[in-house]
Amino acid sequence: MCGIVGIVDAGGVSFPLYYALYALQHRGQESAGISTFEGATLYTHKAQGLVAEVFNSHTLQELRGTVGIGHVRYPTTGSKVPENVQPFNFRYQGLNLSIAHNGNLVNTAELREEYERRGQIFCTTTDTEIIGNIIADALRTSKSMEDAVRFCMRRLRGSYSVVALLNDTVYAFRDPLGIKPLCIGGIDQGYIVASESVAVDALDGTFIRDVRPGELVRIDESGLSSIQIATANRTARCIFEYIYFARADSVIDGTLVYDVRRRIGQKLYDANPIEADTACPVPDSGIAYAAGYAERSGVPFVEGLMKNRYMGRTFIMPTQQQRERAVRIKLNTVRGNLKDKRVVLVDDSIVRGTTSRRIVTMIRDAGAAEIHLRVGSPPIVAPCYLGVDMPTRAELVASGRDTEAVRESIGATSLTYIPLEDLVEAIGCGEQNLCTGCLTGCYPVDIPGEKSCHCVVDYVAGTRQSDLSTFRAGKEQS
Ligand code: AMP
């Protein structure tokens, strides 16, 4: 999982890209990078670390130009190496291509093998480099980015929201099933495309719309236009964006994430009403869920856990003992709000179960009389192949265990998950438009050894359309 952004703004882009990446920091903390273009030069600065650690005013001033893209990367096992930090650059006969990607391809190995056989040399272990190579290779013959992306999309299987900078033009495209989010906003003197609408808000911009699944958007100094490259018989939006990944203040494909989580909280009470003294969120992701639960049940919303917001990444601690201490610093109990109380503890999801087990133990140690764990997702029973860093079946606590066995392993007084139908209803777009792979083991793309709920994708000869007039007219009126 990663965050991506592309900006064209006559006033310069490095600082707006920086602020947008800051707003998307929750989508990836392992590394950050920005590429911009001016004159005939592609400028890139990227490194491992948080956005605020990677950039300073000097590095941002060096990133010249009025067009650029940015990326924040989520740590995935085995690949935390400097060469995998995005954006990736490709230079060929006066063309400068820089590319950043959110998602995960499922045919990486076969594409890589094919391109290696043709003499291509890869410098990283990412699927993003393959996307860049396919586009760069296609540009050699056609010189048209639209043709290159059209060719590329036909080759890719999996999830991809991509931003690319080709000299002075920003391109953005989304896979035909719209698995990962991507939206468009209007800003002061140009446009932004970003993984989540919070990046548009951060620049005081105006949300225009989501990039359509299968659409290619082109932005340069003359404005924005788009072309539909692929259509499908359904979408497959990642359900985990709504459950955990996206920021609650983002609007994804027309739905405010906070509202989804609040509705789930309400449904958690309806599905299993019990008497309790406090509805306590697991911070921060459980807050909207607990708000909905408290609203529906009348059980007061009381915080029993406090998170230290200034805690850095725990993986940099060198020893196990230091890492364990870091966890204690990260989360602490508010004893007075828990002692002798019947606590409804509301969280977004249980993955391995280690977090819930530790939190339940802390709350019990703080003197709670009962701990009723309510979870905003159904049991996670299968891995994600499409971009969420989800462990294997063997590591998933709910895989092969019933709810009672999970409850026992976590040590809660009671445990209930939201039923899938309720979750789908809370999101509102219908199960046929969601990827529920981690909850059902049935995936929207073919994955060897897994069940697939076949989606039909057509590649169409779309004509280019311009949305510019609509946005500008709206802006002038307001
Ligand atoms: P655990 O059950 O210990 O694996 O942790 C689950 C908690 O981690 C959830 O309540 C989420 O807040 C958070 N979480 C869920 N999925 C992920 C993920 N893919 N990466 C990082 N944190 C996650």
Short mmCIF file of C-alpha atoms and ligand atoms in Angstrom, two decimals:
data_model
loop_
_atom_site.label_atom_id
_atom_site.label_comp_id
_atom_site.label_asym_id
_atom_site.label_seq_id
_atom_site.Cartn_x
_atom_site.Cartn_y
_atom_site.Cartn_z
CA MET A 1 0.00 0.00 0.00
CA CYS A 2 1.34 3.40 -0.93
CA GLY A 3 0.25 6.96 -1.56
CA ILE A 4 0.69 8.77 -4.87
CA VAL A 5 0.21 12.32 -6.08
CA GLY A 6 0.70 14.29 -9.30
CA ILE A 7 0.45 18.07 -9.56
CA VAL A 8 0.53 20.68 -12.29
CA ASP A 9 0.54 24.22 -10.91
CA ALA A 10 1.85 27.36 -12.53
CA GLY A 11 3.08 28.57 -9.13
CA GLY A 12 5.53 25.64 -8.71
CA VAL A 13 4.91 22.13 -7.44
CA SER A 14 7.55 20.99 -4.98
CA PHE A 15 5.94 22.49 -1.88
CA PRO A 16 2.38 21.46 -2.87
CA LEU A 17 3.68 17.91 -3.54
CA TYR A 18 5.32 17.91 -0.11
CA TYR A 19 2.12 18.98 1.64
CA ALA A 20 0.09 16.43 -0.32
CA LEU A 21 2.51 13.65 0.64
CA TYR A 22 2.25 14.80 4.25
CA ALA A 23 -1.53 14.32 4.00
CA LEU A 24 -0.95 10.83 2.56
CA GLN A 25 1.70 9.81 5.09
CA HIS A 26 -0.64 7.21 6.66
CA ARG A 27 -0.45 5.26 3.35
CA GLY A 28 3.27 4.64 3.70
CA GLN A 29 6.00 5.47 6.15
CA GLU A 30 8.98 3.59 4.75
CA SER A 31 10.15 6.11 2.16
CA ALA A 32 9.13 9.19 0.23
CA GLY A 33 10.07 10.77 -3.10
CA ILE A 34 9.29 13.59 -5.50
CA SER A 35 10.13 14.11 -9.19
CA THR A 36 9.65 17.41 -11.01
CA PHE A 37 10.51 18.65 -14.49
CA GLU A 38 11.72 22.00 -15.81
CA GLY A 39 13.35 22.97 -19.09
CA ALA A 40 14.87 19.69 -20.19
CA THR A 41 15.72 18.39 -16.73
CA LEU A 42 14.05 15.84 -14.52
CA TYR A 43 14.72 16.54 -10.84
CA THR A 44 14.25 13.78 -8.25
CA HIS A 45 14.78 13.61 -4.50
CA LYS A 46 13.86 10.44 -2.63
CA ALA A 47 15.01 8.54 0.43
CA GLN A 48 13.90 6.18 3.17
CA GLY A 49 12.08 7.83 6.07
CA LEU A 50 9.00 9.92 6.78
CA VAL A 51 8.09 12.84 4.51
CA ALA A 52 9.35 15.35 7.10
CA GLU A 53 12.65 13.46 7.39
CA VAL A 54 13.26 13.10 3.65
CA PHE A 55 12.65 16.72 2.57
CA ASN A 56 13.68 20.12 3.86
CA SER A 57 13.28 23.58 2.37
CA HIS A 58 16.60 23.30 0.55
CA THR A 59 15.78 19.98 -1.15
CA LEU A 60 12.32 21.29 -2.04
CA GLN A 61 13.74 24.45 -3.62
CA GLU A 62 16.01 22.28 -5.75
CA LEU A 63 12.97 20.44 -7.13
CA ARG A 64 12.19 22.96 -9.83
CA GLY A 65 9.23 23.22 -12.15
CA THR A 66 5.48 23.45 -12.45
CA VAL A 67 4.83 19.72 -12.96
CA GLY A 68 5.68 16.80 -10.70
CA ILE A 69 4.73 13.58 -8.98
CA GLY A 70 5.28 12.15 -5.49
CA HIS A 71 5.10 8.88 -3.61
CA VAL A 72 5.06 7.52 -0.06
CA ARG A 73 5.85 3.85 0.31
CA TYR A 74 4.47 1.28 2.71
CA PRO A 75 6.96 -1.19 4.17
CA THR A 76 6.59 -4.68 2.74
CA THR A 77 8.69 -7.56 3.99
CA GLY A 78 12.07 -8.07 2.37
CA SER A 79 12.04 -5.02 0.19
CA LYS A 80 12.99 -2.16 2.49
CA VAL A 81 16.00 -1.24 0.37
CA PRO A 82 17.00 2.18 -0.97
CA GLU A 83 16.79 1.15 -4.64
CA ASN A 84 13.07 0.39 -4.27
CA VAL A 85 12.22 3.97 -3.25
CA GLN A 86 9.91 5.64 -5.80
CA PRO A 87 9.47 7.54 -8.14
CA PHE A 88 11.54 5.60 -10.70
CA ASN A 89 13.09 7.42 -13.64
CA PHE A 90 13.59 6.26 -17.21
CA ARG A 91 15.43 8.38 -19.77
CA TYR A 92 15.32 7.67 -23.48
CA GLN A 93 16.03 9.86 -26.53
CA GLY A 94 15.06 13.13 -24.89
CA LEU A 95 12.06 11.63 -23.11
CA ASN A 96 12.17 11.78 -19.32
CA LEU A 97 9.71 9.44 -17.66
CA SER A 98 9.18 9.28 -13.91
CA ILE A 99 6.65 6.90 -12.42
CA ALA A 100 5.04 6.10 -9.04
CA HIS A 101 2.54 3.38 -8.26
CA ASN A 102 0.08 2.23 -5.60
CA GLY A 103 -1.08 -1.36 -5.84
CA ASN A 104 0.27 -4.78 -6.57
CA LEU A 105 0.54 -6.72 -9.80
CA VAL A 106 -0.08 -10.45 -9.73
CA ASN A 107 1.77 -11.21 -12.99
CA THR A 108 5.06 -9.51 -12.04
CA ALA A 109 7.18 -12.66 -12.39
CA GLU A 110 6.02 -13.53 -15.89
CA LEU A 111 6.32 -9.93 -17.16
CA ARG A 112 9.77 -9.59 -15.67
CA GLU A 113 10.92 -12.83 -17.22
CA GLU A 114 9.58 -11.77 -20.61
CA TYR A 115 11.29 -8.38 -20.52
CA GLU A 116 14.54 -9.84 -19.15
CA ARG A 117 14.56 -12.29 -22.05
CA ARG A 118 14.33 -9.31 -24.37
CA GLY A 119 17.44 -7.83 -22.76
CA GLN A 120 15.87 -5.48 -20.24
CA ILE A 121 17.90 -4.99 -17.07
CA PHE A 122 16.03 -4.31 -13.85
CA CYS A 123 17.53 -2.29 -11.00
CA THR A 124 14.85 -2.96 -8.36
CA THR A 125 12.64 -5.79 -7.14
CA THR A 126 9.38 -3.87 -7.57
CA ASP A 127 6.44 -4.30 -9.92
CA THR A 128 6.49 -0.54 -10.49
CA GLU A 129 9.73 -0.80 -12.44
CA ILE A 130 8.02 -3.27 -14.75
CA ILE A 131 5.17 -0.82 -15.39
CA GLY A 132 7.76 1.87 -16.18
CA ASN A 133 9.66 -0.46 -18.49
CA ILE A 134 6.58 -1.52 -20.42
CA ILE A 135 5.60 2.12 -20.94
CA ALA A 136 9.15 3.22 -21.85
CA ASP A 137 9.49 0.31 -24.27
CA ALA A 138 6.15 1.11 -25.91
CA LEU A 139 7.13 4.79 -26.21
CA ARG A 140 10.11 3.75 -28.35
CA THR A 141 7.80 2.65 -31.11
CA SER A 142 4.83 4.98 -30.79
CA LYS A 143 5.95 8.16 -28.95
CA SER A 144 2.32 8.51 -27.82
CA MET A 145 1.83 8.14 -24.08
CA GLU A 146 -1.82 7.24 -24.61
CA ASP A 147 -0.85 4.33 -26.86
CA ALA A 148 1.88 3.30 -24.43
CA VAL A 149 -0.50 3.26 -21.45
CA ARG A 150 -3.12 1.45 -23.50
CA PHE A 151 -0.57 -1.23 -24.37
CA CYS A 152 0.68 -1.35 -20.78
CA MET A 153 -2.78 -1.74 -19.23
CA ARG A 154 -3.47 -4.72 -21.44
CA ARG A 155 -0.37 -6.41 -20.03
CA LEU A 156 -0.90 -5.69 -16.33
CA ARG A 157 -2.92 -7.94 -14.04
CA GLY A 158 -3.63 -6.81 -10.52
CA SER A 159 -4.17 -3.47 -8.84
CA TYR A 160 -2.58 -0.24 -9.98
CA SER A 161 -3.17 3.43 -9.54
CA VAL A 162 -0.27 5.13 -11.27
CA VAL A 163 1.04 8.68 -11.67
CA ALA A 164 3.65 9.37 -14.34
CA LEU A 165 5.55 12.42 -15.43
CA LEU A 166 6.56 12.48 -19.07
CA ASN A 167 8.61 15.65 -19.58
CA ASP A 168 6.17 18.48 -18.80
CA THR A 169 2.97 16.42 -18.61
CA VAL A 170 1.44 14.49 -15.72
CA TYR A 171 -0.48 11.30 -16.50
CA ALA A 172 -2.56 9.27 -14.06
CA PHE A 173 -4.35 5.99 -14.61
CA ARG A 174 -6.32 3.51 -12.56
CA ASP A 175 -6.77 -0.22 -13.15
CA PRO A 176 -9.99 -1.30 -14.92
CA LEU A 177 -11.54 -2.55 -11.66
CA GLY A 178 -10.65 0.60 -9.66
CA ILE A 179 -9.10 -1.48 -6.89
CA LYS A 180 -6.98 1.33 -5.46
CA PRO A 181 -8.38 4.84 -5.04
CA LEU A 182 -7.34 7.87 -7.12
CA CYS A 183 -9.04 11.25 -7.37
CA ILE A 184 -8.74 14.61 -9.10
CA GLY A 185 -8.87 18.06 -7.56
CA GLY A 186 -8.56 21.63 -8.74
CA ILE A 187 -5.98 23.82 -7.02
CA ASP A 188 -4.98 27.44 -7.22
CA GLN A 189 -3.31 27.49 -10.62
CA GLY A 190 -3.75 23.92 -11.79
CA TYR A 191 -4.73 20.38 -10.88
CA ILE A 192 -3.86 17.57 -8.52
CA VAL A 193 -4.39 13.81 -8.78
CA ALA A 194 -3.94 11.91 -5.52
CA SER A 195 -4.68 8.63 -3.79
CA GLU A 196 -7.09 10.29 -1.38
CA SER A 197 -9.12 13.48 -1.27
CA VAL A 198 -7.35 14.57 1.95
CA ALA A 199 -4.40 15.57 -0.26
CA VAL A 200 -6.70 17.89 -2.23
CA ASP A 201 -7.98 19.34 1.06
CA ALA A 202 -4.41 19.87 2.29
CA LEU A 203 -3.83 22.22 -0.66
CA ASP A 204 -7.12 24.00 -0.05
CA GLY A 205 -8.24 22.61 -3.40
CA THR A 206 -11.62 21.62 -4.77
CA PHE A 207 -12.43 17.95 -5.13
CA ILE A 208 -13.53 17.34 -8.74
CA ARG A 209 -14.13 13.60 -9.02
CA ASP A 210 -12.52 10.17 -8.76
CA VAL A 211 -10.43 8.90 -11.65
CA ARG A 212 -12.68 6.31 -13.28
CA PRO A 213 -11.56 2.70 -13.30
CA GLY A 214 -9.72 2.13 -16.60
CA GLU A 215 -9.31 5.87 -17.26
CA LEU A 216 -6.15 7.75 -18.24
CA VAL A 217 -6.00 11.38 -17.16
CA ARG A 218 -3.56 13.84 -18.73
CA ILE A 219 -2.68 17.18 -17.17
CA ASP A 220 -0.39 19.86 -18.53
CA GLU A 221 -0.27 23.62 -18.39
CA SER A 222 -3.16 23.88 -20.84
CA GLY A 223 -5.46 21.85 -18.60
CA LEU A 224 -6.88 18.42 -17.95
CA SER A 225 -8.24 15.85 -20.34
CA SER A 226 -9.02 12.17 -20.08
CA ILE A 227 -9.51 9.06 -22.12
CA GLN A 228 -11.26 5.82 -21.18
CA ILE A 229 -8.94 2.95 -21.99
CA ALA A 230 -10.74 0.01 -20.41
CA THR A 231 -14.18 -0.77 -19.08
CA ALA A 232 -15.32 -3.66 -16.89
CA ASN A 233 -18.60 -5.31 -15.97
CA ARG A 234 -18.02 -4.34 -12.31
CA THR A 235 -15.57 -2.56 -10.03
CA ALA A 236 -13.58 -4.18 -7.23
CA ARG A 237 -12.80 -1.40 -4.78
CA CYS A 238 -10.56 -2.54 -1.95
CA ILE A 239 -12.85 -3.09 1.05
CA PHE A 240 -9.88 -2.65 3.40
CA GLU A 241 -9.51 1.01 2.37
CA TYR A 242 -12.87 1.63 4.05
CA ILE A 243 -12.12 -0.60 7.03
CA TYR A 244 -8.64 0.56 7.93
CA PHE A 245 -6.38 2.03 5.34
CA ALA A 246 -7.84 5.33 4.17
CA ARG A 247 -8.04 8.35 6.40
CA ALA A 248 -11.53 8.76 7.89
CA ASP A 249 -11.81 12.26 6.42
CA SER A 250 -11.26 11.02 2.85
CA VAL A 251 -14.05 10.61 0.33
CA ILE A 252 -13.41 7.51 -1.78
CA ASP A 253 -15.53 6.84 -4.85
CA GLY A 254 -18.20 9.17 -3.54
CA THR A 255 -18.32 7.87 0.04
CA LEU A 256 -16.97 9.60 3.15
CA VAL A 257 -14.92 6.97 4.98
CA TYR A 258 -15.89 8.34 8.41
CA ASP A 259 -19.58 7.78 7.60
CA VAL A 260 -18.91 4.16 6.60
CA ARG A 261 -17.08 3.48 9.86
CA ARG A 262 -19.76 5.20 11.94
CA ARG A 263 -22.48 3.16 10.24
CA ILE A 264 -20.46 -0.01 10.93
CA GLY A 265 -20.27 0.99 14.63
CA GLN A 266 -24.05 1.36 14.71
CA LYS A 267 -24.54 -2.01 13.05
CA LEU A 268 -22.13 -3.64 15.51
CA TYR A 269 -24.50 -2.69 18.31
CA ASP A 270 -27.61 -3.74 16.36
CA ALA A 271 -26.10 -7.15 15.61
CA ASN A 272 -25.42 -7.90 19.25
CA PRO A 273 -26.79 -5.44 21.83
CA ILE A 274 -25.29 -5.82 25.29
CA GLU A 275 -25.27 -3.81 28.49
CA ALA A 276 -22.05 -1.91 29.12
CA ASP A 277 -20.65 1.17 30.87
CA THR A 278 -18.30 2.55 28.21
CA ALA A 279 -17.75 2.35 24.45
CA CYS A 280 -13.99 2.62 24.14
CA PRO A 281 -12.15 2.99 20.79
CA VAL A 282 -8.79 1.47 19.97
CA PRO A 283 -7.03 4.64 18.77
CA ASP A 284 -6.89 5.97 16.15
CA SER A 285 -8.64 3.73 13.66
CA GLY A 286 -11.37 2.56 16.09
CA ILE A 287 -12.61 6.09 16.89
CA ALA A 288 -15.24 6.50 14.16
CA TYR A 289 -16.51 2.95 14.82
CA ALA A 290 -16.83 3.61 18.59
CA ALA A 291 -18.60 6.92 17.88
CA GLY A 292 -21.23 5.05 15.84
CA TYR A 293 -21.53 2.32 18.46
CA ALA A 294 -22.03 4.87 21.27
CA GLU A 295 -24.53 6.85 19.21
CA ARG A 296 -26.74 3.82 18.54
CA SER A 297 -26.43 2.10 21.93
CA GLY A 298 -26.48 5.09 24.25
CA VAL A 299 -23.38 3.64 25.95
CA PRO A 300 -21.10 6.65 26.60
CA PHE A 301 -18.06 7.08 24.32
CA VAL A 302 -15.12 7.12 26.75
CA GLU A 303 -11.47 6.84 25.82
CA GLY A 304 -9.71 4.16 27.82
CA LEU A 305 -6.55 4.13 25.71
CA MET A 306 -4.27 6.99 24.75
CA LYS A 307 -1.89 6.93 21.85
CA ASN A 308 1.35 8.86 21.86
CA ARG A 309 1.19 10.70 18.54
CA TYR A 310 4.88 11.56 18.55
CA MET A 311 6.11 8.00 18.47
CA GLY A 312 8.36 7.20 15.53
CA ARG A 313 8.49 3.91 13.71
CA THR A 314 9.08 1.06 16.13
CA PHE A 315 11.00 -1.13 13.67
CA ILE A 316 14.09 1.06 13.98
CA MET A 317 14.54 -0.09 17.61
CA PRO A 318 17.49 -2.51 17.54
CA THR A 319 16.52 -4.99 20.26
CA GLN A 320 13.33 -6.90 21.09
CA GLN A 321 13.32 -5.40 24.60
CA GLN A 322 13.47 -1.88 23.18
CA ARG A 323 10.71 -2.67 20.71
CA GLU A 324 8.48 -3.96 23.50
CA ARG A 325 9.12 -0.85 25.56
CA ALA A 326 8.33 1.26 22.48
CA VAL A 327 4.90 -0.38 22.28
CA ARG A 328 4.24 0.59 25.93
CA ILE A 329 5.18 4.16 25.16
CA LYS A 330 2.93 4.14 22.10
CA LEU A 331 -0.25 3.10 23.92
CA ASN A 332 -1.29 3.57 27.55
CA THR A 333 -4.51 3.01 29.51
CA VAL A 334 -6.64 5.69 31.18
CA ARG A 335 -7.14 3.64 34.33
CA GLY A 336 -9.90 5.78 35.83
CA ASN A 337 -12.05 5.21 32.72
CA LEU A 338 -11.65 1.43 32.84
CA LYS A 339 -11.53 0.30 36.48
CA ASP A 340 -14.53 -1.89 37.37
CA LYS A 341 -16.21 -0.94 34.08
CA ARG A 342 -17.97 -3.17 31.56
CA VAL A 343 -16.04 -2.03 28.50
CA VAL A 344 -17.09 -2.38 24.86
CA LEU A 345 -13.76 -2.15 23.04
CA VAL A 346 -14.19 -1.17 19.38
CA ASP A 347 -11.48 -1.77 16.78
CA ASP A 348 -11.33 -1.81 12.99
CA SER A 349 -9.90 -5.26 12.36
CA ILE A 350 -8.02 -8.22 13.78
CA VAL A 351 -5.18 -9.45 11.58
CA ARG A 352 -2.62 -11.51 13.48
CA GLY A 353 -4.37 -10.88 16.80
CA THR A 354 -1.24 -9.67 18.57
CA THR A 355 -2.44 -6.06 18.93
CA SER A 356 -5.86 -7.05 20.28
CA ARG A 357 -4.34 -9.57 22.69
CA ARG A 358 -1.97 -6.96 24.08
CA ILE A 359 -4.67 -4.30 24.36
CA VAL A 360 -7.13 -6.65 26.06
CA THR A 361 -4.42 -7.57 28.58
CA MET A 362 -3.66 -3.88 29.26
CA ILE A 363 -7.35 -3.08 29.81
CA ARG A 364 -7.78 -6.07 32.10
CA ASP A 365 -4.66 -4.97 34.06
CA ALA A 366 -6.29 -1.53 34.40
CA GLY A 367 -9.13 -3.22 36.32
CA ALA A 368 -11.95 -3.54 33.74
CA ALA A 369 -14.71 -5.91 34.85
CA GLU A 370 -15.64 -7.11 31.33
CA ILE A 371 -14.10 -6.53 27.89
CA HIS A 372 -16.43 -6.99 24.92
CA LEU A 373 -14.44 -6.70 21.71
CA ARG A 374 -16.40 -5.44 18.67
CA VAL A 375 -14.62 -5.54 15.33
CA GLY A 376 -15.46 -3.39 12.30
CA SER A 377 -14.50 -6.04 9.74
CA PRO A 378 -15.55 -9.66 9.33
CA PRO A 379 -12.82 -12.22 10.16
CA ILE A 380 -9.80 -11.76 7.88
CA VAL A 381 -9.27 -15.27 6.61
CA ALA A 382 -7.19 -14.94 3.45
CA PRO A 383 -4.14 -13.02 2.28
CA CYS A 384 -4.22 -9.92 0.09
CA TYR A 385 -2.42 -10.19 -3.26
CA LEU A 386 -3.52 -6.76 -4.40
CA GLY A 387 -1.58 -4.32 -2.29
CA VAL A 388 -2.41 -4.56 1.42
CA ASP A 389 0.44 -5.98 3.44
CA MET A 390 -1.55 -8.88 4.88
CA PRO A 391 0.13 -11.98 6.29
CA THR A 392 -0.24 -15.54 5.07
CA ARG A 393 -3.17 -17.74 6.11
CA ALA A 394 -1.01 -19.41 8.76
CA GLU A 395 -0.39 -16.05 10.47
CA LEU A 396 -4.00 -14.82 10.31
CA VAL A 397 -5.59 -15.55 13.67
CA ALA A 398 -9.08 -16.02 12.17
CA SER A 399 -7.97 -18.36 9.38
CA GLY A 400 -9.09 -21.86 10.32
CA ARG A 401 -10.39 -20.75 13.75
CA ASP A 402 -13.97 -19.98 14.74
CA THR A 403 -14.94 -16.83 16.65
CA GLU A 404 -14.91 -18.61 20.02
CA ALA A 405 -11.33 -19.82 19.44
CA VAL A 406 -10.22 -16.30 18.46
CA ARG A 407 -11.98 -14.84 21.52
CA GLU A 408 -10.17 -17.30 23.74
CA SER A 409 -6.83 -16.59 22.12
CA ILE A 410 -7.30 -12.84 22.61
CA GLY A 411 -8.70 -13.15 26.13
CA ALA A 412 -11.83 -10.96 25.69
CA THR A 413 -15.09 -11.58 27.59
CA SER A 414 -16.95 -11.64 24.28
CA LEU A 415 -16.09 -11.05 20.62
CA THR A 416 -18.24 -10.13 17.63
CA TYR A 417 -17.32 -9.18 14.10
CA ILE A 418 -19.48 -7.15 11.71
CA PRO A 419 -21.23 -9.54 9.30
CA LEU A 420 -20.12 -9.09 5.66
CA GLU A 421 -23.67 -8.09 4.54
CA ASP A 422 -23.73 -5.29 7.14
CA LEU A 423 -20.30 -4.09 6.12
CA VAL A 424 -21.27 -4.04 2.45
CA GLU A 425 -24.48 -2.17 3.31
CA ALA A 426 -22.49 0.40 5.32
CA ILE A 427 -20.25 1.06 2.29
CA GLY A 428 -23.26 1.27 0.01
CA CYS A 429 -21.96 0.23 -3.43
CA GLY A 430 -22.90 -3.47 -3.37
CA GLU A 431 -20.67 -6.50 -2.86
CA GLN A 432 -20.28 -6.93 -6.64
CA ASN A 433 -18.34 -3.65 -6.72
CA LEU A 434 -15.92 -4.49 -3.92
CA CYS A 435 -12.82 -6.64 -3.62
CA THR A 436 -13.54 -8.84 -0.59
CA GLY A 437 -10.61 -11.23 -1.17
CA CYS A 438 -9.23 -11.01 2.40
CA LEU A 439 -12.68 -11.76 3.85
CA THR A 440 -13.99 -14.40 1.42
CA GLY A 441 -10.89 -15.87 -0.28
CA CYS A 442 -12.46 -15.01 -3.65
CA TYR A 443 -10.49 -12.48 -5.73
CA PRO A 444 -11.47 -10.22 -8.63
CA VAL A 445 -8.37 -11.20 -10.65
CA ASP A 446 -7.09 -14.68 -11.41
CA ILE A 447 -4.52 -15.79 -8.84
CA PRO A 448 -3.03 -19.29 -9.14
CA GLY A 449 -4.41 -21.59 -6.45
CA GLU A 450 -7.13 -19.15 -5.35
CA LYS A 451 -10.82 -18.75 -6.18
CA SER A 452 -11.75 -15.98 -8.59
CA CYS A 453 -15.04 -14.13 -9.05
CA HIS A 454 -14.35 -13.51 -12.72
CA CYS A 455 -14.51 -9.94 -13.94
CA VAL A 456 -14.82 -9.09 -17.63
CA VAL A 457 -12.59 -6.26 -18.84
CA ASP A 458 -12.87 -4.67 -22.31
CA TYR A 459 -10.30 -2.38 -23.83
CA VAL A 460 -12.06 0.38 -25.70
CA ALA A 461 -11.04 2.94 -28.28
CA GLY A 462 -12.15 5.93 -26.25
CA THR A 463 -11.89 9.51 -27.41
CA ARG A 464 -10.28 12.18 -25.33
CA GLN A 465 -12.60 14.34 -23.26
CA SER A 466 -11.94 17.53 -21.38
CA ASP A 467 -13.44 18.24 -17.96
CA LEU A 468 -11.68 21.55 -17.73
CA SER A 469 -14.59 23.77 -18.68
CA THR A 470 -16.89 22.18 -16.06
CA PHE A 471 -14.42 22.71 -13.22
CA ARG A 472 -13.36 26.20 -14.22
CA ALA A 473 -16.99 27.30 -14.72
CA GLY A 474 -17.83 25.99 -11.23
CA LYS A 475 -14.81 27.76 -9.80
CA GLU A 476 -15.71 31.08 -11.37
CA GLN A 477 -19.26 30.87 -10.01
CA SER A 478 -18.15 30.13 -6.44
P1 AMP B 1 -2.88 -7.45 14.55
O1 AMP B 1 -4.19 -8.15 14.77
O2 AMP B 1 -1.98 -7.47 15.73
O3 AMP B 1 -2.17 -7.98 13.33
O4 AMP B 1 -3.13 -5.92 14.28
C1 AMP B 1 -4.31 -5.48 13.76
C2 AMP B 1 -4.37 -3.98 13.84
O5 AMP B 1 -3.32 -3.40 13.03
C3 AMP B 1 -5.68 -3.49 13.28
O6 AMP B 1 -6.56 -3.21 14.32
C4 AMP B 1 -5.31 -2.27 12.48
O7 AMP B 1 -5.46 -1.09 13.28
C5 AMP B 1 -3.87 -2.46 12.13
N1 AMP B 1 -3.74 -3.02 10.78
C6 AMP B 1 -4.62 -3.72 10.08
N2 AMP B 1 -4.12 -4.09 8.88
C7 AMP B 1 -2.89 -3.61 8.82
C8 AMP B 1 -1.87 -3.65 7.84
N3 AMP B 1 -2.04 -4.28 6.68
N4 AMP B 1 -0.72 -3.03 8.14
C9 AMP B 1 -0.54 -2.39 9.31
N5 AMP B 1 -1.47 -2.32 10.27
C10 AMP B 1 -2.63 -2.92 10.04
#
